Amino acid sequence: MRSHTVYKTFEVPDRRAFVRITDEVQQAVDDAGVAEGMVLVSAMHITAGVWVNDDEPGLLEDTLEWLDKLAPPSWKPPANDVAAALGPDPGDFRHHAGGEDNGDAHWKNLLVHHQVVLPVTEGRLDLGPWQAVFYCEFDGGRPKRMVIKVLGE
Amino acid sequence: MRSHTVYKTFEVPDRRAFVRITDEVQQAVDDAGVAEGMVLVSAMHITAGVWVNDDEPGLLEDTLEWLDKLAPPSWKPPANDVAAALGPDPGDFRHHAGGEDNGDAHWKNLLVHHQVVLPVTEGRLDLGPWQAVFYCEFDGGRPKRMVIKVLGE
Amino acid sequence: MRSHTVYKTFEVPDRRAFVRITDEVQQAVDDAGVAEGMVLVSAMHITAGVWVNDDEPGLLEDTLEWLDKLAPPSWKPPANDVAAALGPDPGDFRHHAGGEDNGDAHWKNLLVHHQVVLPVTEGRLDLGPWQAVFYCEFDGGRPKRMVIKVLGE
C-alpha cells in the first residue's frame, strides 16, 4: 500500500471564492505513484469546504448568492434606542459574542462539506467530464490549509 | 491490498428520483473479494447525488419536495411588458444564460453530496438496519454514470 | 494493510445534541496501529450525523437553531373544523403517516451528512487546530450506534 500527503495553503483575498484545484489533486496522485486507490481532499479549517461541480462562472456566482440565502451573514442592527427596544437580534449569532463575525461561514462549511473522497483508476482521478474539484473559501483574507491524502497501490 | 471498480449507468425517465442501489454496492464488494475495507460510491455527474437513508416511500417523496424548497427550480416570468418592467428575474440563474435549465439540480447535488464512503466488515456493507443506499437523480431523462470503488483486503 | 473497526453506542437524553468524539476517534487510530491512512466515522442511523467543526458552545447552539429553520420539525394543526377546512397540512410529513415524528431528523442527517473520512498522518488525526469531530444526534432518547473504521499501514 502506498500513501502520500500534500498540504496546500490558500490565501484568497476575497471573503468568499471558489478555487479550482483539480490539477493539484491529480499532481498529488501522480507524485504518489498510485494507480488504484482513493484520494481524500480535506479543508483543515472550519469555515471552508471542498466541492466537486461544474467550472462554469455563472453557476459559481449563483451558488455563492444561494448559499447566502440558506446561511445568511450576520448583521448588526443600528445602534440606537429603537434597535435596542426590538430586543435580541435574530440576525446575529451567539458565536459572535467573542468578537467573531463568521458564523455564516461555519454553516457554509456544513452545507458544502469540508472534504471529498475521489476515486483513482489507472493513475487518473476517475471523474465525470464536467466534474471539477474546488476549494471553497467562505472566510478568506488569511492563509488557510488543505490536506490531500492519496491511498492505494 | 485489493481494489475493484464498477461503473453503473442510470437512465431515469423522471427528472428527479431516488434509486435504491444497496444490492449493487454489496455485489461490487462481493466481486472485489474484500473482507475489510471501504467502498466509495460516487456519482460522475454534477446534477446527481448519493444518499444513505430510509427506504420509506413517504419520506423519499417528502424529501424531493423539501429539496425543492431549499433549492427551487428556476422559473421564467411571463414574457410581457409588466414582467420586463419588474427587472431582472430573481428566480432565474446566471447558469441558464447558455440555455441550461438545471441550476437547481447543481444545488441539490451540493446538499445531498455526490458521494459516500461505506465501511466493509467481514465482507458485508457495515450499515445500520435502516440504512439503504440511493442514487439520487435531479436532472434525469438521459444516461448518467456512477462509479463504485472498493478498497481493502 | 491494516484495518480496525470500533463501534460506539450513544444514548443522548435530549432529542438533539452534538457530542464531541475527537478523542475516541484518535483512540481507534492508536489501537489500529496505523501511521498513514484514513479513518471513516459513520453514524449507523438515518437520523444522526457526523460533523467536523468548532467546539464553541455558542456556535453549536446557533447551529441547532439554524438547522431547525432549514429542516423544521413537524407540527400538528389544531384538530378542529377550521384546521380540517384548510386541507392537507403542509407542515406535516408523509413519513409521519405510520406514527413516526422524526421527519426533520432525516433532513438534518442529509444536511450534516452521516459520515466523514479523516486523514491519518504519522499516527495522528491530521486535523486543523480548530477541527473537532462531533457525533450529531437529531432524534435521541434511545441507544444509537456509530462505526469507526481505520484503514492504512
Coordinates of C-alpha atoms in Angstrom, one line a residue:
Chain A
M1 CA 0.0 0.0 0.0
R2 CA 1.3 3.5 -0.8
S3 CA 0.3 6.7 0.8
H4 CA 1.2 10.3 0.0
T5 CA 0.3 13.5 1.8
V6 CA 0.4 17.0 0.4
Y7 CA -0.5 20.3 2.1
K8 CA -1.7 23.3 0.2
T9 CA -2.1 26.8 1.6
F10 CA -4.6 29.2 0.1
E11 CA -4.6 33.0 0.7
V12 CA -7.8 34.1 -1.0
P13 CA -8.1 38.0 -0.9
D14 CA -11.9 37.9 -1.1
R15 CA -14.1 36.8 1.7
R16 CA -15.6 34.1 -0.5
A17 CA -14.4 32.3 -3.6
F18 CA -14.2 29.0 -5.4
V19 CA -10.6 28.0 -6.3
R20 CA -10.3 25.2 -8.9
I21 CA -7.8 22.6 -7.7
T22 CA -8.4 19.6 -10.0
D23 CA -4.9 19.7 -11.4
E24 CA -3.2 20.0 -8.0
V25 CA -5.1 16.9 -6.8
Q26 CA -4.1 15.0 -9.9
Q27 CA -0.5 16.1 -9.3
A28 CA -0.6 14.6 -5.8
V29 CA -1.9 11.3 -7.3
D30 CA 1.0 11.4 -9.9
D31 CA 3.5 12.0 -7.1
A32 CA 2.1 9.2 -5.0
G33 CA 2.7 6.7 -7.8
V34 CA -0.8 5.2 -7.1
A35 CA -2.7 3.5 -9.9
E36 CA -5.7 2.3 -8.0
G37 CA -7.0 3.9 -4.8
M38 CA -8.7 6.9 -3.3
V39 CA -7.7 10.4 -2.6
L40 CA -9.1 12.5 0.3
V41 CA -9.2 16.2 -0.2
S42 CA -10.0 18.0 3.1
A43 CA -10.0 21.6 4.2
M44 CA -8.2 22.0 7.6
H45 CA -10.4 24.9 8.6
I46 CA -14.0 25.1 9.9
T47 CA -15.0 28.0 7.5
A48 CA -14.0 26.4 4.2
G49 CA -15.1 23.4 2.1
V50 CA -14.4 21.2 -0.9
W51 CA -17.0 20.9 -3.7
V52 CA -17.0 18.8 -6.9
N53 CA -19.1 20.5 -9.6
D54 CA -19.1 22.5 -12.8
D55 CA -16.4 25.1 -13.6
E56 CA -19.0 27.5 -15.1
P57 CA -18.6 31.1 -13.8
G58 CA -22.4 31.8 -13.8
L59 CA -23.1 28.7 -11.7
L60 CA -20.4 29.5 -9.2
E61 CA -21.7 33.1 -8.8
D62 CA -25.3 31.8 -8.5
T63 CA -24.1 29.4 -5.8
L64 CA -22.4 32.0 -3.6
E65 CA -25.6 34.0 -3.7
W66 CA -27.8 31.0 -2.9
L67 CA -25.5 29.9 0.0
D68 CA -26.1 33.4 1.4
K69 CA -29.8 32.8 1.4
L70 CA -29.5 29.5 3.2
A71 CA -26.8 30.6 5.6
P72 CA -27.1 34.4 5.8
P73 CA -24.2 36.5 7.1
S74 CA -24.8 38.2 10.3
W75 CA -25.8 41.8 10.5
K76 CA -25.8 44.4 13.3
P77 CA -28.9 46.5 13.7
P78 CA -28.4 50.3 14.0
A79 CA -27.2 51.0 17.5
N80 CA -30.0 53.3 18.6
D81 CA -32.9 53.1 21.0
V82 CA -35.3 51.7 18.5
A83 CA -33.0 48.8 17.8
A84 CA -32.4 48.2 21.4
A85 CA -36.2 48.2 22.0
L86 CA -36.6 45.4 19.5
G87 CA -34.7 43.1 21.8
P88 CA -32.2 40.4 20.8
D89 CA -31.2 40.5 17.2
P90 CA -32.4 37.4 15.4
G91 CA -29.9 38.0 12.6
D92 CA -27.0 37.7 14.9
F93 CA -25.0 34.8 16.3
R94 CA -24.2 33.6 19.8
H95 CA -20.9 32.7 18.2
H96 CA -20.2 36.4 17.6
A97 CA -20.2 37.3 21.3
G98 CA -16.5 36.8 21.5
G99 CA -15.8 39.1 18.5
E100 CA -16.1 36.6 15.6
D101 CA -18.1 37.6 12.6
N102 CA -18.0 34.4 10.5
G103 CA -20.9 32.3 11.8
D104 CA -22.3 32.0 8.3
A105 CA -19.0 30.6 7.1
H106 CA -19.3 27.7 9.6
W107 CA -22.7 26.9 8.1
K108 CA -21.5 27.1 4.5
N109 CA -18.8 24.6 5.6
L110 CA -21.6 22.4 6.9
L111 CA -23.7 22.7 3.6
V112 CA -20.8 22.2 1.2
H113 CA -18.9 19.8 3.5
H114 CA -15.2 20.1 4.2
Q115 CA -14.0 17.1 2.3
V116 CA -14.4 14.8 -0.6
V117 CA -13.0 11.3 -1.4
L118 CA -12.3 10.8 -5.1
P119 CA -11.6 7.5 -6.9
V120 CA -8.2 6.9 -8.6
T121 CA -8.3 4.5 -11.6
E122 CA -5.3 3.7 -13.8
G123 CA -3.5 6.6 -12.2
R124 CA -6.1 9.2 -13.0
L125 CA -8.8 10.9 -11.0
D126 CA -11.9 8.9 -12.0
L127 CA -14.2 11.9 -12.5
G128 CA -17.0 12.6 -15.0
P129 CA -16.4 15.0 -17.8
W130 CA -17.9 18.0 -16.0
Q131 CA -16.6 17.3 -12.5
A132 CA -14.1 19.9 -11.4
V133 CA -12.7 20.0 -7.8
F134 CA -13.0 23.3 -5.9
Y135 CA -11.5 24.6 -2.7
C136 CA -14.4 26.8 -1.3
E137 CA -13.3 29.7 0.8
F138 CA -16.0 31.3 3.0
D139 CA -13.9 33.5 5.3
G140 CA -10.8 34.5 3.3
G141 CA -8.2 37.2 3.7
R142 CA -5.8 35.0 5.6
P143 CA -3.7 31.8 4.9
K144 CA -5.7 28.6 5.2
R145 CA -4.6 25.0 4.7
M146 CA -5.9 21.9 3.0
V147 CA -4.6 18.4 3.0
I148 CA -4.6 15.9 0.1
K149 CA -4.1 12.3 1.2
V150 CA -3.6 9.6 -1.5
L151 CA -4.1 5.9 -0.5
G152 CA -3.7 2.9 -2.9
E153 CA -1.2 0.8 -4.8
Chain B
M1 CA -4.4 -4.6 -0.9
R2 CA -7.3 -5.3 -3.3
S3 CA -9.2 -2.8 -5.4
H4 CA -12.2 -3.2 -7.7
T5 CA -14.0 -0.7 -9.8
V6 CA -17.5 -0.9 -11.2
Y7 CA -19.4 1.6 -13.3
K8 CA -23.2 1.8 -13.4
T9 CA -25.3 3.7 -15.9
F10 CA -28.7 5.0 -14.8
E11 CA -31.3 6.3 -17.3
V12 CA -34.1 7.6 -15.1
P13 CA -37.2 8.7 -17.1
D14 CA -38.3 11.3 -14.5
R15 CA -36.4 14.5 -13.8
R16 CA -35.9 13.5 -10.2
A17 CA -35.9 10.1 -8.5
F18 CA -34.2 8.1 -5.8
V19 CA -33.0 4.7 -7.0
R20 CA -32.0 2.1 -4.3
I21 CA -28.6 0.6 -5.1
T22 CA -27.7 -1.2 -1.8
D23 CA -27.6 -4.6 -3.5
E24 CA -25.4 -3.3 -6.4
V25 CA -22.9 -1.9 -4.0
Q26 CA -22.8 -5.2 -2.0
Q27 CA -22.4 -7.1 -5.3
A28 CA -19.3 -4.9 -6.1
V29 CA -17.9 -5.7 -2.6
D30 CA -18.5 -9.5 -3.2
D31 CA -16.8 -9.3 -6.6
A32 CA -13.9 -7.4 -5.1
G33 CA -13.2 -10.3 -2.7
V34 CA -12.7 -7.7 0.1
A35 CA -13.4 -8.6 3.7
E36 CA -12.2 -5.4 5.4
G37 CA -12.1 -2.1 3.8
M38 CA -14.1 0.9 2.4
V39 CA -16.3 1.4 -0.7
L40 CA -16.6 4.7 -2.4
V41 CA -19.9 5.3 -4.2
S42 CA -19.7 8.4 -6.3
A43 CA -22.0 10.0 -9.0
M44 CA -19.9 11.1 -12.0
H45 CA -22.3 13.9 -12.7
I46 CA -22.8 17.4 -11.2
T47 CA -26.6 17.1 -11.0
A48 CA -26.9 13.8 -9.1
G49 CA -26.0 12.6 -5.6
V50 CA -25.8 9.6 -3.4
W51 CA -27.7 9.4 -0.1
V52 CA -27.9 6.8 2.7
N53 CA -31.2 6.9 4.4
D54 CA -34.5 5.1 4.9
D55 CA -36.3 3.3 2.0
E56 CA -39.7 4.6 3.0
P57 CA -41.7 6.0 0.1
G58 CA -43.4 8.8 2.1
L59 CA -40.0 10.1 3.3
L60 CA -38.5 10.0 -0.2
E61 CA -41.4 11.9 -1.6
D62 CA -41.3 14.4 1.3
T63 CA -37.6 14.9 0.7
L64 CA -37.9 15.7 -3.0
E65 CA -40.5 18.4 -2.1
W66 CA -38.2 19.8 0.7
L67 CA -35.2 19.9 -1.6
D68 CA -37.3 22.0 -4.0
K69 CA -37.9 24.5 -1.1
L70 CA -34.2 24.8 -0.4
A71 CA -33.1 24.7 -4.0
P72 CA -36.0 25.9 -6.1
P73 CA -36.2 25.1 -9.8
S74 CA -35.9 28.2 -11.9
W75 CA -38.9 29.9 -13.4
K76 CA -39.4 32.2 -16.3
P77 CA -41.8 35.2 -15.8
P78 CA -44.5 35.8 -18.4
A79 CA -42.8 37.5 -21.4
N80 CA -44.8 40.7 -21.3
D81 CA -44.2 44.3 -20.6
V82 CA -45.1 44.0 -17.0
A83 CA -42.6 41.3 -16.4
A84 CA -40.0 43.2 -18.2
A85 CA -40.7 46.3 -16.0
L86 CA -40.1 44.2 -13.0
G87 CA -36.4 44.0 -14.0
P88 CA -34.1 41.0 -13.6
D89 CA -35.8 37.8 -12.6
P90 CA -34.6 36.8 -9.1
G91 CA -35.9 33.3 -9.7
D92 CA -33.6 32.7 -12.6
F93 CA -30.0 31.6 -12.8
R94 CA -26.9 33.1 -14.4
H95 CA -26.1 29.5 -15.2
H96 CA -29.1 29.4 -17.6
A97 CA -27.9 32.1 -19.9
G98 CA -26.3 29.4 -22.1
G99 CA -29.6 27.5 -22.4
E100 CA -29.3 25.2 -19.4
D101 CA -32.3 24.8 -17.1
N102 CA -30.9 22.7 -14.3
G103 CA -29.3 25.2 -11.9
D104 CA -31.4 23.7 -9.0
A105 CA -30.0 20.2 -9.7
H106 CA -26.5 21.5 -9.1
W107 CA -27.6 22.8 -5.7
K108 CA -29.4 19.5 -4.9
N109 CA -26.1 17.8 -5.7
L110 CA -24.4 20.2 -3.2
L111 CA -27.0 19.5 -0.4
V112 CA -27.1 15.7 -0.8
H113 CA -23.4 15.4 -1.8
H114 CA -22.3 13.4 -4.8
Q115 CA -20.6 10.5 -2.9
V116 CA -20.5 8.4 0.2
V117 CA -17.8 6.1 1.7
L118 CA -19.2 3.0 3.3
P119 CA -17.4 0.6 5.7
V120 CA -16.9 -3.1 4.7
T121 CA -16.6 -5.6 7.6
E122 CA -16.4 -9.3 7.2
G123 CA -17.3 -8.9 3.6
R124 CA -20.5 -7.0 4.2
L125 CA -21.5 -3.4 3.9
D126 CA -21.4 -2.4 7.6
L127 CA -24.7 -0.4 7.7
G128 CA -27.3 0.1 10.3
P129 CA -30.6 -1.8 9.9
W130 CA -32.4 1.1 8.2
Q131 CA -29.6 2.4 6.1
A132 CA -30.3 2.0 2.4
V133 CA -28.0 3.5 -0.3
F134 CA -29.7 5.6 -3.0
Y135 CA -28.5 7.1 -6.3
C136 CA -30.3 10.5 -6.4
E137 CA -31.2 11.8 -9.8
F138 CA -32.0 15.5 -10.1
D139 CA -31.8 16.0 -13.8
G140 CA -32.9 12.7 -15.4
G141 CA -34.1 11.7 -18.9
R142 CA -30.6 10.8 -20.1
P143 CA -27.9 8.2 -19.3
K144 CA -25.7 9.1 -16.3
R145 CA -22.8 7.2 -14.7
M146 CA -21.8 6.3 -11.2
V147 CA -18.6 4.7 -10.0
I148 CA -18.2 2.2 -7.2
K149 CA -14.6 1.7 -5.9
V150 CA -13.8 -1.0 -3.3
L151 CA -10.5 -0.8 -1.4
G152 CA -9.3 -3.2 1.2
E153 CA -8.1 -6.7 1.7
Chain C
M1 CA -2.6 -3.1 5.0
R2 CA -4.2 -2.8 8.5
S3 CA -7.8 -2.3 9.3
H4 CA -9.5 -1.8 12.6
T5 CA -13.2 -1.4 13.4
V6 CA -14.8 0.1 16.6
Y7 CA -18.5 0.5 17.4
K8 CA -19.7 3.2 19.8
T9 CA -23.2 3.4 21.2
F10 CA -24.6 6.8 22.2
E11 CA -27.6 7.3 24.4
V12 CA -28.3 11.0 24.3
P13 CA -31.1 12.0 26.7
D14 CA -32.0 15.1 24.6
R15 CA -33.6 15.0 21.3
R16 CA -30.8 16.9 19.7
A17 CA -27.2 17.3 20.7
F18 CA -23.6 17.5 19.5
V19 CA -21.2 15.0 21.2
R20 CA -17.5 15.6 20.8
I21 CA -15.8 12.4 19.8
T22 CA -12.3 13.5 18.6
D23 CA -10.5 11.6 21.4
E24 CA -12.5 8.4 20.7
V25 CA -11.6 8.5 17.0
Q26 CA -7.9 9.1 17.9
Q27 CA -8.0 6.2 20.3
A28 CA -9.3 3.9 17.5
V29 CA -6.4 5.1 15.3
D30 CA -4.0 4.3 18.1
D31 CA -5.5 0.9 18.6
A32 CA -5.3 0.2 14.9
G33 CA -1.5 0.8 14.9
V34 CA -1.9 2.8 11.7
A35 CA 0.6 5.5 10.9
E36 CA -0.6 6.5 7.4
G37 CA -4.2 6.1 6.3
M38 CA -7.8 7.2 6.5
V39 CA -10.4 6.8 9.2
L40 CA -14.1 6.6 8.3
V41 CA -16.5 7.8 11.1
S42 CA -20.1 6.9 10.2
A43 CA -23.4 7.0 12.0
M44 CA -25.3 3.8 11.6
H45 CA -28.7 5.6 11.9
I46 CA -30.7 7.7 9.5
T47 CA -31.5 10.5 11.9
A48 CA -27.9 11.3 13.1
G49 CA -24.8 12.7 11.5
V50 CA -21.1 13.4 12.0
W51 CA -19.7 17.0 11.7
V52 CA -16.2 18.4 11.9
N53 CA -16.3 21.9 13.2
D54 CA -15.5 24.3 16.1
D55 CA -16.1 23.1 19.7
E56 CA -17.6 26.5 20.7
P57 CA -20.8 26.3 22.6
G58 CA -22.4 29.4 21.1
L59 CA -21.8 28.1 17.6
L60 CA -23.2 24.7 18.4
E61 CA -26.4 26.2 19.9
D62 CA -26.7 28.6 16.9
T63 CA -26.3 25.6 14.6
L64 CA -29.1 23.6 16.1
E65 CA -31.5 26.6 15.8
W66 CA -30.4 27.2 12.2
L67 CA -30.9 23.5 11.3
D68 CA -34.5 23.9 12.6
K69 CA -35.0 26.7 10.1
L70 CA -33.8 24.7 7.1
A71 CA -35.4 21.4 8.3
P72 CA -38.3 22.3 10.6
P73 CA -39.8 19.8 12.9
S74 CA -43.3 18.8 12.0
W75 CA -46.3 20.3 13.7
K76 CA -49.9 19.2 14.0
P77 CA -52.6 21.9 13.4
P78 CA -55.4 22.2 16.0
A79 CA -57.8 19.3 15.4
N80 CA -60.9 21.4 14.7
D81 CA -63.1 22.1 11.8
V82 CA -61.1 25.2 10.7
A83 CA -57.9 23.2 10.5
A84 CA -59.7 20.4 8.6
A85 CA -61.1 23.0 6.2
L86 CA -57.6 24.2 5.4
G87 CA -56.9 20.8 3.8
P88 CA -53.6 18.9 4.0
D89 CA -51.1 20.2 6.4
P90 CA -48.1 21.5 4.6
G91 CA -46.1 21.5 7.8
D92 CA -46.5 17.7 8.2
F93 CA -44.8 14.8 6.6
R94 CA -46.0 11.8 4.6
H95 CA -43.4 9.9 6.6
H96 CA -45.4 10.5 9.7
A97 CA -48.5 8.7 8.5
G98 CA -47.1 5.5 10.1
G99 CA -46.7 7.2 13.5
E100 CA -43.2 8.5 13.2
D101 CA -42.5 12.1 14.2
N102 CA -38.8 12.5 13.2
G103 CA -39.0 13.6 9.5
D104 CA -36.9 16.6 10.3
A105 CA -34.2 14.4 11.7
H106 CA -33.8 12.6 8.4
W107 CA -33.2 16.0 6.7
K108 CA -30.7 17.1 9.3
N109 CA -28.9 13.8 8.5
L110 CA -28.9 14.9 4.9
L111 CA -27.6 18.4 5.6
V112 CA -24.9 17.4 8.0
H113 CA -24.1 14.1 6.3
H114 CA -23.9 10.8 8.2
Q115 CA -20.1 10.3 7.8
V116 CA -16.7 11.8 7.4
V117 CA -13.4 10.5 6.3
L118 CA -10.4 11.9 8.2
P119 CA -6.7 11.7 7.2
V120 CA -4.2 9.9 9.5
T121 CA -0.6 11.1 9.3
E122 CA 2.3 9.8 11.5
G123 CA -0.3 8.1 13.7
R124 CA -2.4 11.3 14.4
L125 CA -5.7 12.6 13.0
D126 CA -4.4 15.2 10.6
L127 CA -6.9 17.9 11.5
G128 CA -6.6 21.7 11.7
P129 CA -6.2 23.4 15.1
W130 CA -10.0 24.1 15.4
Q131 CA -11.4 21.0 13.8
A132 CA -13.2 18.9 16.4
V133 CA -15.3 15.8 15.4
F134 CA -18.9 15.6 16.6
Y135 CA -21.5 12.9 16.6
C136 CA -24.7 14.8 15.9
E137 CA -27.9 13.4 17.4
F138 CA -31.2 14.6 15.9
D139 CA -33.6 12.0 17.4
G140 CA -32.2 11.0 20.7
G141 CA -33.6 9.3 23.8
R142 CA -32.6 5.8 22.7
P143 CA -29.3 3.9 22.0
K144 CA -27.8 4.6 18.6
R145 CA -24.6 3.2 17.0
M146 CA -21.7 4.6 15.1
V147 CA -18.8 2.8 13.4
I148 CA -15.2 3.9 13.2
K149 CA -13.2 2.1 10.5
V150 CA -9.4 2.7 10.3
L151 CA -7.6 1.7 7.1
G152 CA -3.8 2.2 6.4
E153 CA -0.4 0.8 7.3

